[in-house]
PDB file of C-alpha atoms in Angstrom:
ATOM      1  CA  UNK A   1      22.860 -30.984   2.636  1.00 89.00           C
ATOM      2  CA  UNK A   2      23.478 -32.027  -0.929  1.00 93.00           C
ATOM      3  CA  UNK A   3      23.281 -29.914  -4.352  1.00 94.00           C
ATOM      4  CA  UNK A   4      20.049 -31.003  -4.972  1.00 94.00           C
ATOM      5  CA  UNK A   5      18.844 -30.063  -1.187  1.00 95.00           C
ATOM      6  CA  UNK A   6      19.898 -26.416  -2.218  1.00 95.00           C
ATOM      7  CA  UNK A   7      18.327 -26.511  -5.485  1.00 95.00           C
ATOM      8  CA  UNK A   8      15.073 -27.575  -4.405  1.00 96.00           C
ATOM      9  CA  UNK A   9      15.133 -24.475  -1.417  1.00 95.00           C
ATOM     10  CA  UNK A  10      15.787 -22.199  -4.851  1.00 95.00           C
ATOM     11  CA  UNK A  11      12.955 -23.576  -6.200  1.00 96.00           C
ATOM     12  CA  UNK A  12      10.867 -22.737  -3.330  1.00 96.00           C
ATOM     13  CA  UNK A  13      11.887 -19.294  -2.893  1.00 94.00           C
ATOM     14  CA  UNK A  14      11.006 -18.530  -6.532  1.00 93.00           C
ATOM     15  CA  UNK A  15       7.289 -19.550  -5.522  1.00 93.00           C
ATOM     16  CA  UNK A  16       7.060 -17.450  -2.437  1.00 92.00           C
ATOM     17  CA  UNK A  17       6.357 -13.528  -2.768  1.00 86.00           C
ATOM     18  CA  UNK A  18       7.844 -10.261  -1.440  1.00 78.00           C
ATOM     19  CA  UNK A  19       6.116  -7.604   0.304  1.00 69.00           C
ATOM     20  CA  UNK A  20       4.843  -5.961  -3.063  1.00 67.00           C
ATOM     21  CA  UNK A  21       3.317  -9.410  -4.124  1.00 79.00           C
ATOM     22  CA  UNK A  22       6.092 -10.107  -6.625  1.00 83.00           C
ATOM     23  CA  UNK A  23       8.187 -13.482  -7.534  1.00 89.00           C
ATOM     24  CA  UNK A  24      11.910 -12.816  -5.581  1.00 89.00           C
ATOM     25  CA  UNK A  25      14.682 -11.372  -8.124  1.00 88.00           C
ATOM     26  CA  UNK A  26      17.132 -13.900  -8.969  1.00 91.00           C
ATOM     27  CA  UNK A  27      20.155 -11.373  -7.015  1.00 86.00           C
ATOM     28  CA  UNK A  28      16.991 -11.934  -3.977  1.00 87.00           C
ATOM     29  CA  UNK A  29      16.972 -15.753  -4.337  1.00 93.00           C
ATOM     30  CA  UNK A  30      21.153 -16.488  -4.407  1.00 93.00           C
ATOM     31  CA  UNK A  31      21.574 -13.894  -1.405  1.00 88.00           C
ATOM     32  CA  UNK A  32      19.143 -15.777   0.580  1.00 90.00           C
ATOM     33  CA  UNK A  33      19.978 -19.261   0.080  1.00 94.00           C
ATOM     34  CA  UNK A  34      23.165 -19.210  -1.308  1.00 94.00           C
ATOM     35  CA  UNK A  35      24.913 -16.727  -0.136  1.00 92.00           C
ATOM     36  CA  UNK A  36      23.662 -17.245   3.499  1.00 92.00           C
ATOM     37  CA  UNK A  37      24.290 -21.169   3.043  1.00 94.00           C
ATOM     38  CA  UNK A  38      27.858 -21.121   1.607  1.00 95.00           C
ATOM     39  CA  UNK A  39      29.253 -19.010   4.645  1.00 94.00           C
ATOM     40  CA  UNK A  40      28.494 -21.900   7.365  1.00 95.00           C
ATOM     41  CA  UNK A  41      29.363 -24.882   4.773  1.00 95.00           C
ATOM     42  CA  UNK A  42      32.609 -23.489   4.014  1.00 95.00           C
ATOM     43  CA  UNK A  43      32.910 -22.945   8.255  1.00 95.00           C
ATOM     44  CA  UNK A  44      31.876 -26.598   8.778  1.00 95.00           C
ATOM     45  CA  UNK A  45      34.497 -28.164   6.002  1.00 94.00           C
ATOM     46  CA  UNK A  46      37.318 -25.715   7.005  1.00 94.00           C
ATOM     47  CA  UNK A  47      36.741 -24.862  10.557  1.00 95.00           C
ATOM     48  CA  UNK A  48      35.405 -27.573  12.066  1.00 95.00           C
ATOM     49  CA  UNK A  49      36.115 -30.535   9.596  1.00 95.00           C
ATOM     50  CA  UNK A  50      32.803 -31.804   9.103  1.00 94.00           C
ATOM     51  CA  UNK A  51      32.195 -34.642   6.335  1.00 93.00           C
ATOM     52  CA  UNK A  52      30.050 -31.881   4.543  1.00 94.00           C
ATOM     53  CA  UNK A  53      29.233 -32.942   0.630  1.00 94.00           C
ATOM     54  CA  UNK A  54      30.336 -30.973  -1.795  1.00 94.00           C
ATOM     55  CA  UNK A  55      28.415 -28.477  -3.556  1.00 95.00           C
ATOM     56  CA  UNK A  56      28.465 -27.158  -6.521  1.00 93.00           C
ATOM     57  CA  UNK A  57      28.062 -23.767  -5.864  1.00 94.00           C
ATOM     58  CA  UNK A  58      28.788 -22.084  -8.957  1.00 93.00           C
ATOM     59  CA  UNK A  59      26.144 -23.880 -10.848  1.00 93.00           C
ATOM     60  CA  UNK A  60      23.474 -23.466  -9.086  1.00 95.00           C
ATOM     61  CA  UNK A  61      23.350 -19.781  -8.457  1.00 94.00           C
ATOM     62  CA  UNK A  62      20.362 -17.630 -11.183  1.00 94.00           C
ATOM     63  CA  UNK A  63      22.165 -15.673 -13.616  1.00 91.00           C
ATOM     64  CA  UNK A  64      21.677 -11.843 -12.097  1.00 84.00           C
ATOM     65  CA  UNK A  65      21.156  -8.991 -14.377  1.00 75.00           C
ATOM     66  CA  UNK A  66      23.360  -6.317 -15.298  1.00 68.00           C
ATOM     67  CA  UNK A  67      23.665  -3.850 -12.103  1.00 63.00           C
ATOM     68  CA  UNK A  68      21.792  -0.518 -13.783  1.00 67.00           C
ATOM     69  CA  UNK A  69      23.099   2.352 -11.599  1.00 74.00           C
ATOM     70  CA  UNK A  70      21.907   6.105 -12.428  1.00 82.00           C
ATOM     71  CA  UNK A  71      23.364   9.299 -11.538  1.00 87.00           C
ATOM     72  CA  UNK A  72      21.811  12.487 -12.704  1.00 93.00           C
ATOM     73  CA  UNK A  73      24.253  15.412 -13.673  1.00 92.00           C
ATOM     74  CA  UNK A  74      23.996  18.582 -11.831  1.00 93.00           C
ATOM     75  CA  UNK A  75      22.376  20.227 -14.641  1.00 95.00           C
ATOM     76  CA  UNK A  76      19.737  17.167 -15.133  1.00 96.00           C
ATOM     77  CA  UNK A  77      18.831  17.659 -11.446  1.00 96.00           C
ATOM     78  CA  UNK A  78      17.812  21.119 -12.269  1.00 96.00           C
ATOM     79  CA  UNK A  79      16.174  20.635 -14.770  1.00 97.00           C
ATOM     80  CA  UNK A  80      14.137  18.532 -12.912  1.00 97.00           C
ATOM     81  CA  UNK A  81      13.305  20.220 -10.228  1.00 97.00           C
ATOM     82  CA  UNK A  82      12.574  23.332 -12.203  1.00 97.00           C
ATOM     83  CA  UNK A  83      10.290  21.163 -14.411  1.00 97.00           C
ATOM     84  CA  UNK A  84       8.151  20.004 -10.870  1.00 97.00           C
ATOM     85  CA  UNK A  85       5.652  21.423  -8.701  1.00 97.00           C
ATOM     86  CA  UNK A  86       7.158  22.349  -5.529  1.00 96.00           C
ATOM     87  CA  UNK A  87       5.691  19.577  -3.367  1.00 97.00           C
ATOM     88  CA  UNK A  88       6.714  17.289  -5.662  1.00 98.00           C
ATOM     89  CA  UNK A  89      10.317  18.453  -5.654  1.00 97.00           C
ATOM     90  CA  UNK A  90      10.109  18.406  -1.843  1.00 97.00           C
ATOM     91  CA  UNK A  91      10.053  14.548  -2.134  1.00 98.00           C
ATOM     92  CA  UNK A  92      12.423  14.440  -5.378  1.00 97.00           C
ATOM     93  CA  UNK A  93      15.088  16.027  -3.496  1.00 97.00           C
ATOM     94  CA  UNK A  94      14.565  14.021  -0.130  1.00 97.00           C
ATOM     95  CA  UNK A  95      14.989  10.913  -2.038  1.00 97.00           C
ATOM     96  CA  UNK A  96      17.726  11.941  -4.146  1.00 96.00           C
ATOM     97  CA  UNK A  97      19.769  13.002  -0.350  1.00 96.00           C
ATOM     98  CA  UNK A  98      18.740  10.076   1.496  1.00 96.00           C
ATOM     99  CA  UNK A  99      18.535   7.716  -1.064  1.00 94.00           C
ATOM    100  CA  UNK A 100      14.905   5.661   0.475  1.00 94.00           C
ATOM    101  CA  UNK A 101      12.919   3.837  -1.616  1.00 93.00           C
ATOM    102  CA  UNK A 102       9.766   5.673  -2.848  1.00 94.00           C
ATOM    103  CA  UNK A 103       7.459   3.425  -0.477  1.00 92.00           C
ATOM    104  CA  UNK A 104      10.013   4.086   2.413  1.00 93.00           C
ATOM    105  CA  UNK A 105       9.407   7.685   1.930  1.00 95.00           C
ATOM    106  CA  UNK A 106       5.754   7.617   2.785  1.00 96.00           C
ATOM    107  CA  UNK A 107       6.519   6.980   6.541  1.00 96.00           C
ATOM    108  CA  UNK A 108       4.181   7.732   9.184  1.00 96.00           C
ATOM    109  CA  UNK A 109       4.252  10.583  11.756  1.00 97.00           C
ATOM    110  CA  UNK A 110       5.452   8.597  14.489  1.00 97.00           C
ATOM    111  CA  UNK A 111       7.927   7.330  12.395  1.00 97.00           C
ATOM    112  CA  UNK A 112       9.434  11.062  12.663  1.00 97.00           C
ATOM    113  CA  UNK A 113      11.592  12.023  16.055  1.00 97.00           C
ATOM    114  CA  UNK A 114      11.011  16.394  15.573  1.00 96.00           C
ATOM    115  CA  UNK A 115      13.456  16.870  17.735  1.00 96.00           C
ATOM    116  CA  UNK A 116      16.399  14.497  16.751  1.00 96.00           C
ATOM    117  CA  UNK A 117      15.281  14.347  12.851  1.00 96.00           C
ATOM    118  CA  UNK A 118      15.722  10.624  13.454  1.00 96.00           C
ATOM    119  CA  UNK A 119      13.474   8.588  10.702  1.00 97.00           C
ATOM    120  CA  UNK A 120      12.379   5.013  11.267  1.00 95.00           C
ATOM    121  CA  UNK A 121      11.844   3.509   7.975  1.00 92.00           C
ATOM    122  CA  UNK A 122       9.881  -0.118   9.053  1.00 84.00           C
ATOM    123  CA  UNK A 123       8.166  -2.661   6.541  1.00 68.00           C
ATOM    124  CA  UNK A 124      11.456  -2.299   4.175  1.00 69.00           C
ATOM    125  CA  UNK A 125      12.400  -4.434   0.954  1.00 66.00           C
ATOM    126  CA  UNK A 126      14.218  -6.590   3.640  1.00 62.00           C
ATOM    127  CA  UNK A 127      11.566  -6.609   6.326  1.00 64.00           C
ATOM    128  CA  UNK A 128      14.004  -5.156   8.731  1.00 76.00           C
ATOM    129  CA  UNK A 129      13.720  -1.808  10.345  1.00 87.00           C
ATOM    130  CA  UNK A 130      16.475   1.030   9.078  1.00 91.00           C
ATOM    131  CA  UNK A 131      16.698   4.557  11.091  1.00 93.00           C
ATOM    132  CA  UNK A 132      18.067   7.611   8.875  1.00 94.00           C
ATOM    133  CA  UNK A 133      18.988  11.312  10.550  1.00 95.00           C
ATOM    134  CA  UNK A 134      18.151  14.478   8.648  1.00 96.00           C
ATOM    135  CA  UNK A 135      20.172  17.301   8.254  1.00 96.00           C
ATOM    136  CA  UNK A 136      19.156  20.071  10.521  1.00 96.00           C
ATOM    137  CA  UNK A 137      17.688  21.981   7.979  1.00 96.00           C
ATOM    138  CA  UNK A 138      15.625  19.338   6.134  1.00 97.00           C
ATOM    139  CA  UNK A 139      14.490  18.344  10.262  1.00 97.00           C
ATOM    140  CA  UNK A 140      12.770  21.708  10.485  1.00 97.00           C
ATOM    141  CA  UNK A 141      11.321  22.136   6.990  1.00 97.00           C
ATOM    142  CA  UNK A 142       9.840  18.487   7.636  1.00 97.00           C
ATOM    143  CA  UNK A 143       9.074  19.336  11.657  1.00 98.00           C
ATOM    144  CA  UNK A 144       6.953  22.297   9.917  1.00 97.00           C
ATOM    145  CA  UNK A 145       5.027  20.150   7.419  1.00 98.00           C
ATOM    146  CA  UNK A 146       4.246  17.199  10.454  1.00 98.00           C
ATOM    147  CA  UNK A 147       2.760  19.969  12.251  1.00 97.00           C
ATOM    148  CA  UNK A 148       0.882  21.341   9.194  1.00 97.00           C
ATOM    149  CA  UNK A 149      -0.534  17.208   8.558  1.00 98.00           C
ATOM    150  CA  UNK A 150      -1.185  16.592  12.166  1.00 97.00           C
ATOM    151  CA  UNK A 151      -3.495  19.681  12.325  1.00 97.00           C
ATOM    152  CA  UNK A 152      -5.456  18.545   9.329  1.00 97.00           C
ATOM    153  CA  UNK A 153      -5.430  14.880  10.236  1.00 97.00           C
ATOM    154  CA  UNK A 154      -2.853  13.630   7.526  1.00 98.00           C
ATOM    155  CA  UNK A 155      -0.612  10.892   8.706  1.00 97.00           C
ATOM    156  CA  UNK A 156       2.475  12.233   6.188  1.00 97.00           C
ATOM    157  CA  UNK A 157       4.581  14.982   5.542  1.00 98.00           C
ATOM    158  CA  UNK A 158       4.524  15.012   1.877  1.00 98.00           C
ATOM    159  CA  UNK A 159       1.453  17.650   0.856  1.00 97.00           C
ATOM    160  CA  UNK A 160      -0.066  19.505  -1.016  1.00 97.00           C
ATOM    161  CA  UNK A 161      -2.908  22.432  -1.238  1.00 97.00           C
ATOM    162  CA  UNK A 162      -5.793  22.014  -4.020  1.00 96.00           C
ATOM    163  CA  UNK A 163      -7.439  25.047  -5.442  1.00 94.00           C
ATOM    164  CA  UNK A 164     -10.241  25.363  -2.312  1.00 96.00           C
ATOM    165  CA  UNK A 165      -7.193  25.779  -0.194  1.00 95.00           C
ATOM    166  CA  UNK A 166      -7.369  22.121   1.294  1.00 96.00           C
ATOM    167  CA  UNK A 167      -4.326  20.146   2.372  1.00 97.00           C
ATOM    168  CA  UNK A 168      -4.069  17.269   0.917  1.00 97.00           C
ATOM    169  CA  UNK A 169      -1.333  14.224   0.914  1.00 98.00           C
ATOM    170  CA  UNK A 170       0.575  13.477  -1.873  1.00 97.00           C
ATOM    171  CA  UNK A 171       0.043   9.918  -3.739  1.00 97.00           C
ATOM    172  CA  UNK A 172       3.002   7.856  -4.348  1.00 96.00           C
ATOM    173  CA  UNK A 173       1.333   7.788  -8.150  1.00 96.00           C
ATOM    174  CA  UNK A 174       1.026  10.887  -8.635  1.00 97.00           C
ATOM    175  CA  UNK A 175       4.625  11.777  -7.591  1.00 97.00           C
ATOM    176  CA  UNK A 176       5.407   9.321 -10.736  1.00 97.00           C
ATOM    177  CA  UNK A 177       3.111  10.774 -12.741  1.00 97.00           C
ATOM    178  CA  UNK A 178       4.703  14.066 -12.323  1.00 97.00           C
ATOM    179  CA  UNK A 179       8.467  12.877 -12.440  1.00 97.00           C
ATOM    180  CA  UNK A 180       7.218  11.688 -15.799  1.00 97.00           C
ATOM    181  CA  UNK A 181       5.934  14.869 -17.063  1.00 97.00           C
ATOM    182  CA  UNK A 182       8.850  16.622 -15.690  1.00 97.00           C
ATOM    183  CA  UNK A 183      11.892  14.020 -17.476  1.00 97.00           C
ATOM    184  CA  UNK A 184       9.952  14.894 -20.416  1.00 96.00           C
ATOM    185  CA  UNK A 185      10.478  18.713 -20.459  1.00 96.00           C
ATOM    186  CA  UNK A 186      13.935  18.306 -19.558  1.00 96.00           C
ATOM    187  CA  UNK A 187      14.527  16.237 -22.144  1.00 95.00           C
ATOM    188  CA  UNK A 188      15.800  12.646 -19.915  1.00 95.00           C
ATOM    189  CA  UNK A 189      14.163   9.685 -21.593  1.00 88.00           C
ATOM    190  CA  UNK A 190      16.642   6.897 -19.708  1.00 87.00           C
ATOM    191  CA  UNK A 191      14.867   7.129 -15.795  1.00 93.00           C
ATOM    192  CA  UNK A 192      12.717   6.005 -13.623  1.00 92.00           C
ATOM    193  CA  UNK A 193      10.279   8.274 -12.059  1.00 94.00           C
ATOM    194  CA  UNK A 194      11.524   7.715  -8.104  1.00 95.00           C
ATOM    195  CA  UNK A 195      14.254   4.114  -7.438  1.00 92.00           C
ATOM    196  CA  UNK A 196      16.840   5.677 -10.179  1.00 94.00           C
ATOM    197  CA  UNK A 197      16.998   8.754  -7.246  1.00 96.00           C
ATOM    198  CA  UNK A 198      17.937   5.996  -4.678  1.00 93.00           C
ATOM    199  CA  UNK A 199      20.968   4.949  -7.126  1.00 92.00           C
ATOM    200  CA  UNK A 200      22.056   8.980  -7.421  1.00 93.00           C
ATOM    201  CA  UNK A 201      21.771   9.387  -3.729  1.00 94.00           C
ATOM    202  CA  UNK A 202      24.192   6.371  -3.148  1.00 91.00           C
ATOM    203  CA  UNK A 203      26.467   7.366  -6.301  1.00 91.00           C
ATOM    204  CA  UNK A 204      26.917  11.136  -4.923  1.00 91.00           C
ATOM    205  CA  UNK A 205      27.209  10.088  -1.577  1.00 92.00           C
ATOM    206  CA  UNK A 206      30.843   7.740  -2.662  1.00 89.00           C
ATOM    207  CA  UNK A 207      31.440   9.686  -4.960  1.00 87.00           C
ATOM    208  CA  UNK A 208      31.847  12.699  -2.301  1.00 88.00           C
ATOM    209  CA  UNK A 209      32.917  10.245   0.388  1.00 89.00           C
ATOM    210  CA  UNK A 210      34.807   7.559  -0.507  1.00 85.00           C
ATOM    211  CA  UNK A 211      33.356   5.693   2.255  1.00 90.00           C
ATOM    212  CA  UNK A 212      31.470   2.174   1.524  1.00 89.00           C
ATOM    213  CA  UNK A 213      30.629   1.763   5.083  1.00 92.00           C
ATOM    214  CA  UNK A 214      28.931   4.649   5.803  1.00 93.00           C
ATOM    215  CA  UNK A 215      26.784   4.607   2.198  1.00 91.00           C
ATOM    216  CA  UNK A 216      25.661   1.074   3.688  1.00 92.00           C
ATOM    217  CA  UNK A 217      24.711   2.430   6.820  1.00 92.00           C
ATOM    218  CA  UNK A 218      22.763   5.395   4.487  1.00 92.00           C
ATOM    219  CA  UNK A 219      21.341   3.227   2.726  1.00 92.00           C
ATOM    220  CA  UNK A 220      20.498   0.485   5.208  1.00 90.00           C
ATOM    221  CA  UNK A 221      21.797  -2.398   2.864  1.00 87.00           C
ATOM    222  CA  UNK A 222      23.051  -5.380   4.896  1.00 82.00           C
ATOM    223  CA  UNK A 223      25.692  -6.707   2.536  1.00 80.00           C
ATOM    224  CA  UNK A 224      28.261  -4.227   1.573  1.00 83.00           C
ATOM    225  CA  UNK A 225      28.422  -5.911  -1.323  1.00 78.00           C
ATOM    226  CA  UNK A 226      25.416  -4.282  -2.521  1.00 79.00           C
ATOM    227  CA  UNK A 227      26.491  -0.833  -1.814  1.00 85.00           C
ATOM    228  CA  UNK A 228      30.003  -1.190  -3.784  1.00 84.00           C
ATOM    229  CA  UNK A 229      28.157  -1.143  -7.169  1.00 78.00           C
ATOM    230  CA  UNK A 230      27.951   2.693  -6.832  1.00 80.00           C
ATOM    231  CA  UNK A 231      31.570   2.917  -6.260  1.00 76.00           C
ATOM    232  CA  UNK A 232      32.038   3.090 -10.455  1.00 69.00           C
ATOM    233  CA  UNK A 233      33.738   5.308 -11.660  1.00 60.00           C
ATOM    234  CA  UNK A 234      32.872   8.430 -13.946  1.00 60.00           C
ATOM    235  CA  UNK A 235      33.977   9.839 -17.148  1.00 63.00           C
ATOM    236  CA  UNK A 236      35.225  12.573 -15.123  1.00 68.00           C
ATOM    237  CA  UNK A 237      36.014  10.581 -12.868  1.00 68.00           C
ATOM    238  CA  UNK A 238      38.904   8.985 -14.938  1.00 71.00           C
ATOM    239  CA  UNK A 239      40.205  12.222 -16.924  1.00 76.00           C
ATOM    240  CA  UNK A 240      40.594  13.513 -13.234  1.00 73.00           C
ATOM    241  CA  UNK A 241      42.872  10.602 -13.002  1.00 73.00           C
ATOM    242  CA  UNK A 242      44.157  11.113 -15.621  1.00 81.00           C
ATOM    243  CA  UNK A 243      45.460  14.767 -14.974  1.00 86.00           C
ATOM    244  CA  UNK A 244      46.806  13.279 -11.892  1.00 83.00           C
ATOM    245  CA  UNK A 245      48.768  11.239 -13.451  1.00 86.00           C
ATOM    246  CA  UNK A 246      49.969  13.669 -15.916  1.00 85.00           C
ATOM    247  CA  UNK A 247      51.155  16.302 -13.091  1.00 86.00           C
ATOM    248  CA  UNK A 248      52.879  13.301 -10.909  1.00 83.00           C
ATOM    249  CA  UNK A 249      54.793  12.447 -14.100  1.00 82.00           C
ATOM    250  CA  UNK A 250      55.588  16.027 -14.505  1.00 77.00           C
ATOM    251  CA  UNK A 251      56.274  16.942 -10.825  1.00 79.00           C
ATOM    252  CA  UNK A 252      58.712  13.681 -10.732  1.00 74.00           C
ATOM    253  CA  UNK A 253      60.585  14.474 -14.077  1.00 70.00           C
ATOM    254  CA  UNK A 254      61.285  17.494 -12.917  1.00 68.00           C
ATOM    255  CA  UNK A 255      62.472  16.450  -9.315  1.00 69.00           C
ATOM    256  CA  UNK A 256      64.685  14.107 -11.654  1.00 66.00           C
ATOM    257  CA  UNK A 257      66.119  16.652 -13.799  1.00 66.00           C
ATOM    258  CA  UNK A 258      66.987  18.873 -10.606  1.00 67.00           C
ATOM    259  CA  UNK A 259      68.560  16.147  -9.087  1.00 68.00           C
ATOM    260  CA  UNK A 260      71.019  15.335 -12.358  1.00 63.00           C
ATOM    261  CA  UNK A 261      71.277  19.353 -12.221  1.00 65.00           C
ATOM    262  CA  UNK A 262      72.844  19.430  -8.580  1.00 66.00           C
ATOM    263  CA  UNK A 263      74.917  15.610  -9.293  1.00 59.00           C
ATOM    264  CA  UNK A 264      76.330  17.809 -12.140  1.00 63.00           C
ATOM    265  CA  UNK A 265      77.417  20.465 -10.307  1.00 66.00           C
ATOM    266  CA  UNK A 266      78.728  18.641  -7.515  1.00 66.00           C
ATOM    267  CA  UNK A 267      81.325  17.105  -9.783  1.00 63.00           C
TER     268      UNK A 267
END
């Protein structure tokens, strides 16, 4: 394959669409054709010393956005909750734990394992099938709302109950409509109404971890590339350092000045 063998599969994938009916991102387009190709060129020039041409990779991969990650602060998460209906901030908190997409979240009640609070999330971003496990006590609030939809013929366990005392499911627009109304009494003008919850999930979830591998598998992101841009650092983050630091350099000075003490004595 040449440069121009590569290029025209770019072009191709820009014409195609996703599952939502959109044109691919650019990050979409160089991690499938790029970044799948480059791995078995480089194999077949290095490894096995085929005559492959050379390509010039660099050039032909889309120029990729700036990364925007959220995180909410403690205080912002209250606020938002506090500003939301409560079945709304059911499904605000489950995505800001478990960090699913907003679609994801609107599985089906077979999807749901009562017993094991195992979640099959199918149909993703991807296409491939990811499998999340609650903790035990978000598996029985949900195990009680799957009941509650199953007797009133609702395939979901996000609801609701209108004024005639109905249940009824929420609406993936509505929750966005309400997220809305709620950043605005809390005063957060710089969010999106559910994917910027994904980010925070991930973002907490390092933060309180320090584990890369295990946000992937949280996630369900199959390069762990992807999951290392929410392993930035803080504000707090770095004056935390920074106190570190300052103690180490103090704890070590005054090892130092104990040790000249007892040299001193010594002699």
């Amino acid at each position: 394959i040449s440069t121009a063998d590569i290029a025209h599969a770019m072009q191709a994938r820009k014409l195609e669409r996703t599952h939502n009916k959109r044109p691919p991102t650019p990050s979409s387009i160089n991690r499938d054709i790029i970044d799948t190709l480059r791995p078995v060129w480089t194999h077949a020039r290095k490894v096995l010393g085929e005559p492959v041409q050379d390509i010039d990779w660099q050039a032909l991969r889309l120029r990729e956005p700036v990364a925007r990650v959220r995180e909410f602060s403690a205080a912002e998460v209250g606020k938002v909750l506090d500003a939301l209906p409560a079945h709304h901030g059911r499904l605000c908190a489950f995505l800001g734990r478990y960090g699913v997409r907003l679609s994801e979240a609107f599985f089906p009640l077979s999807a749901f394992d009562r017993d094991t609070g195992r979640i099959v999330l199918r149909q993703r971003k991807g296409g491939d099938d990811h499998t999340i496990r609650l903790l035990d006590e978000d598996r029985r609030l949900l195990a009680v709302e799957a009941s509650r939809a199953e007797r009133a013929g609702i395939d979901q366990v996000w609801l609701w109950t209108d004024r005639a005392g109905q249940l009824r499911p929420v609406r993936p627009s509505s929750f966005q409509s309400a997220m809305r109304k709620a950043y605005a009494r809390a005063g957060i003008d710089n969010a999106r109404p559910a994917h910027d919850w994904r980010h925070h999930a991930a973002t907490a979830f390092v933060r309180a971890t320090g584990d890369l591998r295990a946000a992937q598998r949280l996630l369900g992101h199959q390069n762990i590339a992807t999951t290392a841009r929410y392993a930035h650092a803080s504000e707090a983050d770095v004056t935390r350092g920074l106190e570190a630091v300052k103690q180490s350099a103090h704890t070590n000075a005054h090892k130092s000045g104990d040790q000249a003490k007892k040299v001193k004595e010594n002699r």
